[in-house]
GROMACS .gro file of C-alpha atoms in nm:
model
  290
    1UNK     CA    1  -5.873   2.565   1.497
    2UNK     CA    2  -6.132   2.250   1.511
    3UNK     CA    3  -5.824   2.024   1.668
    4UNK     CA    4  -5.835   1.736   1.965
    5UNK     CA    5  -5.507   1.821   2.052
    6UNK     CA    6  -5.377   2.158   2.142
    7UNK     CA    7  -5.073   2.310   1.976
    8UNK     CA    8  -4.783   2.331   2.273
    9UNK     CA    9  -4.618   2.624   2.353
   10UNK     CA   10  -4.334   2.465   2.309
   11UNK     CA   11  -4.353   2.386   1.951
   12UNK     CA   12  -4.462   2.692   1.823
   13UNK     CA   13  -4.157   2.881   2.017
   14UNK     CA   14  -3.937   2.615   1.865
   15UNK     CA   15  -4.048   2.763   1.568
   16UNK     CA   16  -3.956   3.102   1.580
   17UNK     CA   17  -3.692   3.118   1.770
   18UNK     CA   18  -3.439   3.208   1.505
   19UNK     CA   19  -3.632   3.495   1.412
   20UNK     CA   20  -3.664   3.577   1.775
   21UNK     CA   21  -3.305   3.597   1.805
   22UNK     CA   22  -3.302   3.807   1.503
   23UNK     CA   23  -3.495   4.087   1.638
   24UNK     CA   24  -3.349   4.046   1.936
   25UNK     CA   25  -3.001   4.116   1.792
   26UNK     CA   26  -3.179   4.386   1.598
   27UNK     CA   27  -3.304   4.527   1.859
   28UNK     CA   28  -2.995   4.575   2.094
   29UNK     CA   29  -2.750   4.630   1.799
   30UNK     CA   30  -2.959   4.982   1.736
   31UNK     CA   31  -3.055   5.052   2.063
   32UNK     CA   32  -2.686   5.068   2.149
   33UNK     CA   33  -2.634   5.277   1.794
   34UNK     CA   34  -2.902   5.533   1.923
   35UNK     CA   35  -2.754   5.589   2.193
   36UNK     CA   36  -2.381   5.709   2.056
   37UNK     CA   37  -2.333   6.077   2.057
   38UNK     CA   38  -2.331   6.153   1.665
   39UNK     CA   39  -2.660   5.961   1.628
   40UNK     CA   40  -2.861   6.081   2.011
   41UNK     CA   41  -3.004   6.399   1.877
   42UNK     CA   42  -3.122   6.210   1.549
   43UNK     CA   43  -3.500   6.163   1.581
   44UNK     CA   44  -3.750   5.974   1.329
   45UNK     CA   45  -4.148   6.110   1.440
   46UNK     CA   46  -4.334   5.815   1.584
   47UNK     CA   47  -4.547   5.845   1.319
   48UNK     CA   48  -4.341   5.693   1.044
   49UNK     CA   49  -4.275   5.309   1.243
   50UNK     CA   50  -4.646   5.383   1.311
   51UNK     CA   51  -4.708   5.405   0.975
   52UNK     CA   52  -4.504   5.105   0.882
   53UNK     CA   53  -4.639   4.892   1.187
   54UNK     CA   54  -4.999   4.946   1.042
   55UNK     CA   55  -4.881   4.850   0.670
   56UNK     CA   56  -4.708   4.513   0.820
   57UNK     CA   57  -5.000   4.477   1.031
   58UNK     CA   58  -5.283   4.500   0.710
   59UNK     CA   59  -5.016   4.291   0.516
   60UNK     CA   60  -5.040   4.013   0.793
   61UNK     CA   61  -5.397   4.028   0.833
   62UNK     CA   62  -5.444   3.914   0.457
   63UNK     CA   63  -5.186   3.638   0.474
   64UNK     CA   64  -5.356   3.533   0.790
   65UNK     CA   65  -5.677   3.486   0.580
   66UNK     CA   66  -5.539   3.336   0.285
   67UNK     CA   67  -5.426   3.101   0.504
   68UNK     CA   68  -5.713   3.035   0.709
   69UNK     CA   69  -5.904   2.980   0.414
   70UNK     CA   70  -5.662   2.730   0.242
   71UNK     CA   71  -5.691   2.546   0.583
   72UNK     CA   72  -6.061   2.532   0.615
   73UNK     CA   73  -6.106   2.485   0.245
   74UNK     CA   74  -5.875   2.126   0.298
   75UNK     CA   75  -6.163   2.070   0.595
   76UNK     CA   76  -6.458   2.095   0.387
   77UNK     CA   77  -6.312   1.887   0.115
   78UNK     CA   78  -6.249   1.647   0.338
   79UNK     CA   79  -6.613   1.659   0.552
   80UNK     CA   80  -6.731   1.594   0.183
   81UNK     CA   81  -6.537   1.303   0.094
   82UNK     CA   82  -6.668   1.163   0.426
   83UNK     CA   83  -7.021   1.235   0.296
   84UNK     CA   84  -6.945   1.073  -0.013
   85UNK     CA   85  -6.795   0.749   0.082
   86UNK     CA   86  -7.136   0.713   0.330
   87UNK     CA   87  -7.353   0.755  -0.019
   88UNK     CA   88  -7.180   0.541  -0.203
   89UNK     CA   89  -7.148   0.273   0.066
   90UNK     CA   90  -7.545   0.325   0.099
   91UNK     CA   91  -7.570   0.325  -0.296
   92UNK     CA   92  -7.402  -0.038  -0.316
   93UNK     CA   93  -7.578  -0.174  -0.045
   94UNK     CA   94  -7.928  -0.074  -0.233
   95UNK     CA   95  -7.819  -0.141  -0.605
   96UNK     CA   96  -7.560  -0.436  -0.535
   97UNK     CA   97  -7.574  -0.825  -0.420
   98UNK     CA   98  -7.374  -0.843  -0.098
   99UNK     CA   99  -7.044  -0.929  -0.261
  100UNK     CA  100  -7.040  -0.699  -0.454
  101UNK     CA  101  -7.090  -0.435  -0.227
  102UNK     CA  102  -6.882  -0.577   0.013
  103UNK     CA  103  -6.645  -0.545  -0.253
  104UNK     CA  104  -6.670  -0.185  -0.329
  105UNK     CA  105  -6.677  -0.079   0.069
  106UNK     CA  106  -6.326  -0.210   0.080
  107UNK     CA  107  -6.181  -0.086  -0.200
  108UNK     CA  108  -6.324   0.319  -0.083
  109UNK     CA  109  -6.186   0.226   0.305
  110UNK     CA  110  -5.846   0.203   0.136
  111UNK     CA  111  -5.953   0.464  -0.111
  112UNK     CA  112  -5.958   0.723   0.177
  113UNK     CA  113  -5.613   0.624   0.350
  114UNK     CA  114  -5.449   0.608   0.008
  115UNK     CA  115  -5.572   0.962  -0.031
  116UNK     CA  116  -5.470   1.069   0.318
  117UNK     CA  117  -5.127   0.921   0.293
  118UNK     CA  118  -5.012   1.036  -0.056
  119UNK     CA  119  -5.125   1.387   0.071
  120UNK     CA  120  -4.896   1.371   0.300
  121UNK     CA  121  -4.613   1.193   0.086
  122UNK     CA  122  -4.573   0.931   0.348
  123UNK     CA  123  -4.530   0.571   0.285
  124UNK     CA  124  -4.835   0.401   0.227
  125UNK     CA  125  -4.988   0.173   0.562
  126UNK     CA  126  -5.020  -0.198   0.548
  127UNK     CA  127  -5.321  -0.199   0.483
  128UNK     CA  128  -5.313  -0.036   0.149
  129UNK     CA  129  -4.987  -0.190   0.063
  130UNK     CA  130  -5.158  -0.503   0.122
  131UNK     CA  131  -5.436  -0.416  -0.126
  132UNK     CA  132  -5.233  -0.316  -0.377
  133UNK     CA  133  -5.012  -0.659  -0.391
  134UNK     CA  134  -5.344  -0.823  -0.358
  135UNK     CA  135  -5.517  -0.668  -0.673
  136UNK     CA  136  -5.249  -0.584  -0.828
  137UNK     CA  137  -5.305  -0.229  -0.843
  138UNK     CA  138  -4.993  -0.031  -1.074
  139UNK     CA  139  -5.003   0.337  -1.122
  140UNK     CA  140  -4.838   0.615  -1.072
  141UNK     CA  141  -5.136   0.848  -0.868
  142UNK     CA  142  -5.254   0.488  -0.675
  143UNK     CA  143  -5.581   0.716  -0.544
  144UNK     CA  144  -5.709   0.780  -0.873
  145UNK     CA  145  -5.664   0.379  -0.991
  146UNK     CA  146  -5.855   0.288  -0.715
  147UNK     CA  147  -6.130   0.555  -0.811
  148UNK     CA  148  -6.088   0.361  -1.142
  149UNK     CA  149  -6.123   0.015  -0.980
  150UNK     CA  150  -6.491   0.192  -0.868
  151UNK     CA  151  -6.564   0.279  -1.182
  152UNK     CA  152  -6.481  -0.031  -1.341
  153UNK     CA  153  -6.705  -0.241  -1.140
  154UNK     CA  154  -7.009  -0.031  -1.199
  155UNK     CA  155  -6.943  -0.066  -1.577
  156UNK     CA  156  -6.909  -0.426  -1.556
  157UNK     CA  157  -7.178  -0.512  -1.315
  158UNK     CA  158  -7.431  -0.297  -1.583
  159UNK     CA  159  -7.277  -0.545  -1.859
  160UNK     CA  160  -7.391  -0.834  -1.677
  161UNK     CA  161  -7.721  -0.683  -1.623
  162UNK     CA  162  -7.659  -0.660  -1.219
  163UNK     CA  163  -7.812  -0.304  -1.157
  164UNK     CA  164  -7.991  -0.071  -1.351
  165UNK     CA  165  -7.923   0.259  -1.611
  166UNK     CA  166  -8.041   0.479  -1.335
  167UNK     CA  167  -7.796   0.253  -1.018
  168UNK     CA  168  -7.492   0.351  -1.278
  169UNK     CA  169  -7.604   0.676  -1.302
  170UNK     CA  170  -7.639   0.750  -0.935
  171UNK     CA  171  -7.289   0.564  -0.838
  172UNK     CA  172  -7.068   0.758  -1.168
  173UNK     CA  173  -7.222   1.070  -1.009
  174UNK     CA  174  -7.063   0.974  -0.664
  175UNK     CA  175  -6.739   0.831  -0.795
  176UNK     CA  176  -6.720   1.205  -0.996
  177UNK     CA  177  -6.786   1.354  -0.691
  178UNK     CA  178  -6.495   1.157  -0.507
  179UNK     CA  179  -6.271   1.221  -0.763
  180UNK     CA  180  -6.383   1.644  -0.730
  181UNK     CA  181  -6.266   1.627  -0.403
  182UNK     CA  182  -5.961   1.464  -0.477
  183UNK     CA  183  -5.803   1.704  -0.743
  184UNK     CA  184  -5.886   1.977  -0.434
  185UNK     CA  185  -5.680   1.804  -0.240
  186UNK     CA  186  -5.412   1.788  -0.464
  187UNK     CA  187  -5.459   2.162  -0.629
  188UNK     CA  188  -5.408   2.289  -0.251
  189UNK     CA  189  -5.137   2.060  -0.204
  190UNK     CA  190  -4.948   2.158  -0.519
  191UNK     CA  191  -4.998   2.586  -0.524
  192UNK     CA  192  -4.724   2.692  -0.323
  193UNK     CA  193  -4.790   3.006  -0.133
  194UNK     CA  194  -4.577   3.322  -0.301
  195UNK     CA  195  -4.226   3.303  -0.114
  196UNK     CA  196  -4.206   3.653  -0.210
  197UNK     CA  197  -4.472   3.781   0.038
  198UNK     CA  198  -4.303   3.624   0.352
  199UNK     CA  199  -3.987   3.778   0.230
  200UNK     CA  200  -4.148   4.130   0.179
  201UNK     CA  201  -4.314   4.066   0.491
  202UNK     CA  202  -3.968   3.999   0.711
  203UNK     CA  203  -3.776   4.297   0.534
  204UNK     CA  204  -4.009   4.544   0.658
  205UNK     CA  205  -4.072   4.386   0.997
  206UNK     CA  206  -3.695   4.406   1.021
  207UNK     CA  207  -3.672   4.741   0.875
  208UNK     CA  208  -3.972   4.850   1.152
  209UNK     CA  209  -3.717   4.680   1.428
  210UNK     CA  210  -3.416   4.942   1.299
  211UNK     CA  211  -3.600   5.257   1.292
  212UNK     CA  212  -3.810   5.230   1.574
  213UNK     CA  213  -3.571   5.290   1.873
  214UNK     CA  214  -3.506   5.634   1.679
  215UNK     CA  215  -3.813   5.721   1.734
  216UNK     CA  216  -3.841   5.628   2.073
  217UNK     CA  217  -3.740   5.858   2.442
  218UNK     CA  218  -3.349   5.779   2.425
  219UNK     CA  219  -3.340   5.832   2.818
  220UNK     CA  220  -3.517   5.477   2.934
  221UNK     CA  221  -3.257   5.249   2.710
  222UNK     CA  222  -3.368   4.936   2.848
  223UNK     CA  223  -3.711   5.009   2.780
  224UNK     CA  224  -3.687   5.098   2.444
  225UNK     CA  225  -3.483   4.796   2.357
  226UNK     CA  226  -3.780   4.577   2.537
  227UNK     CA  227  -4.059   4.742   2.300
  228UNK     CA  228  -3.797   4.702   1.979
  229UNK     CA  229  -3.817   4.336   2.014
  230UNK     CA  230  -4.229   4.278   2.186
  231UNK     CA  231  -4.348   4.418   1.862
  232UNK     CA  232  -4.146   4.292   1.612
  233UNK     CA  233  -4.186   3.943   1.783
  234UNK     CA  234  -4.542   4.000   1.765
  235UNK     CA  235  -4.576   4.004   1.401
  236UNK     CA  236  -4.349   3.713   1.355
  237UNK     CA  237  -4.544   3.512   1.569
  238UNK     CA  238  -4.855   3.603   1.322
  239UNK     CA  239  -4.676   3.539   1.055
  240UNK     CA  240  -4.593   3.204   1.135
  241UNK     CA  241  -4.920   3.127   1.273
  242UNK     CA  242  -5.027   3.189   0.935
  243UNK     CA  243  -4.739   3.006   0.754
  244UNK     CA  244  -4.871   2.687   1.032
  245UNK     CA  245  -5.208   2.671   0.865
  246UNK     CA  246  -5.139   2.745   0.480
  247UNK     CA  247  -5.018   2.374   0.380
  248UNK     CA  248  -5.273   2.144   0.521
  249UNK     CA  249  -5.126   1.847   0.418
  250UNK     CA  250  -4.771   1.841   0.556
  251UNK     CA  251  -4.834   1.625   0.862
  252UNK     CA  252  -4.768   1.905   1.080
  253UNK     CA  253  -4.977   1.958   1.395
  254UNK     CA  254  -5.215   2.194   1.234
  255UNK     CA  255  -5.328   1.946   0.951
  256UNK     CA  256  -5.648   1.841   0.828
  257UNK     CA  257  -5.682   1.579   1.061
  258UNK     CA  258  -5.716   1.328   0.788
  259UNK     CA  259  -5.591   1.002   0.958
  260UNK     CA  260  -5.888   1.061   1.191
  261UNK     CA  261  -6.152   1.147   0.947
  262UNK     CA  262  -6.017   0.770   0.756
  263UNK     CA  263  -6.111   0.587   1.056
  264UNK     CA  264  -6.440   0.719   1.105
  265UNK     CA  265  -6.519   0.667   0.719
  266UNK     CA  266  -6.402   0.320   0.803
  267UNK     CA  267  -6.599   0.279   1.104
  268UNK     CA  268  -6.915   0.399   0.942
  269UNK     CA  269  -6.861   0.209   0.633
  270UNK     CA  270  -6.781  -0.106   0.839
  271UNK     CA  271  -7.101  -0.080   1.035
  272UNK     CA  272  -7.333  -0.003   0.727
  273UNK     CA  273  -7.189  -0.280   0.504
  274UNK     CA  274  -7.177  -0.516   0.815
  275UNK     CA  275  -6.801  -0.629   0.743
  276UNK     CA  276  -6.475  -0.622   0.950
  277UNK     CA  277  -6.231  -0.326   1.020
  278UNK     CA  278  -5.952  -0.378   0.813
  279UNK     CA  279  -5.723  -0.123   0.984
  280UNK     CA  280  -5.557  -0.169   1.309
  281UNK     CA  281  -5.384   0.202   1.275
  282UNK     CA  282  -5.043   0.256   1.386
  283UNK     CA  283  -4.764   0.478   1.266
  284UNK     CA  284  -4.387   0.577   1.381
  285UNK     CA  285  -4.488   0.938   1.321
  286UNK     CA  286  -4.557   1.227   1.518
  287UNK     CA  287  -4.871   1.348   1.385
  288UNK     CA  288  -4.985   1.052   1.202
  289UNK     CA  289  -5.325   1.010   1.458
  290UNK     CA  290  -5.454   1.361   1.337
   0.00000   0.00000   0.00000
């Protein structure tokens, strides 16, 4: 994944380790039950976990890439709102008088972090709290009444005969766009993946633990307990990997890293509209820099 920082080891076993523990229980539990007299000569073909293995294994290939592509779906949207709040910082600057523009740079700079932060349903920075008391902004979905604070400005600076048919034109078509990318953002944030797949998914990885050491040479016990839990562990790990990237937006290390894309948007808008960086970014959280 397109991240700064890498993932530690650490973390991700931190993760798992329950199920881990599960399988290894699992494991031993029916090792040891394979191995009692009225249950030795009992043999399952290798063929059947085989069989069962390759289901899990097509089952966690497509929740791999249905996460994958929620994950790099949240990246694009986000590459375009970076786009976007260039053009319409660019758009001002041509169509605008300096205040004005000025005016509108700000409000997207705090447009972005809004966005970013209510993603994440994490307090909102100084900096935007400090807007909002400022303007007086009230709403419910802040994001979308600052989108509305672009709009209105555009309308009124057309009533006053400021800029053009064709300037409105151009900047609605930018502020649509920003407000495209936002309902993305919140459409991924608000589907829930199916809990019924990852529960499907653990019974038969679980079910694939308990049958396999039947099927296995009862003679090398410690052997066939190590394989009973290496391949179960396996999938798990998948799954999870997969479970990692499917909500983009939980402040989690494999996020969009959206606090990072805000400060570039703020750098670049900064430098095109010639005004001061607002932000002086830091938060208590772990994962607040991505």
């Amino acid at each position: 994944m397109l991240l700064n920082k890498k993932i530690s080891i650490s973390y991700f076993l931190n993760q798992i380790k329950y199920q881990i523990l599960g399988v290894t229980v699992f494991a031993v539990a029916f090792g040891f039950i394979d191995q009692l007299p009225v249950i030795r000569n009992i043999n399952i073909p290798i063929s059947i976990p085989a069989l069962l293995g390759t289901a899990i294994s097509l089952l966690l290939a497509f929740r791999t890439s249905q996460s994958y592509e929620r994950w790099w779906e949240a990246r694009i949207i986000w590459g375009a709102i970076v786009n976007d709040s260039r053009t319409i910082t660019r758009l001002s600057l041509q169509f605008f008088n300096k205040e004005q523009a000025e005016k509108l740079a700000y409000r997207q700079i705090i447009w972005v972090y809004a966005l970013s932060e209510s993603l994440r349903k994490l307090p909102f920075s100084s900096i935007v709290e400090n807007y909002i008391k400022e303007h007086g902004v009230r709403a419910t979905n802040i994001p979308n009444a600052l989108l509305d604070g672009h709009s209105d400005q555009i309308k009124n600076t057309l009533k006053n005969n400021e800029i053009s048919d064709f300037a409105q034109l151009q900047l609605n078509e930018v502020t649509a766009r920003l407000c495209d990318s936002m309902g993305k953002c919140e459409r991924i944030k608000n589907t829930i993946f199916p809990r019924s797949y990852s529960v499907l998914l653990h019974t038969l990885i679980y079910i694939f633990a308990a049958i396999l050491p039947f099927g296995l040479d009862d003679e090398q016990l410690s052997v066939e307990i190590l394989i009973t839990i290496l391949i179960p562990s396996i999938f798990i790990a998948i799954e999870k990997t997969a479970i990692i990237m499917q909500d983009p937006f939980e402040n989690l290390p494999a996020d969009t890293p959206m606090t990072k894309i805000c400060q570039t948007i703020e750098t670049n808008i900064s430098d095109m509209a010639g005004i001061n960086k607002i932000s002086n970014f830091k938060q208590s959280d772990t994962y607040a820099q991505r």
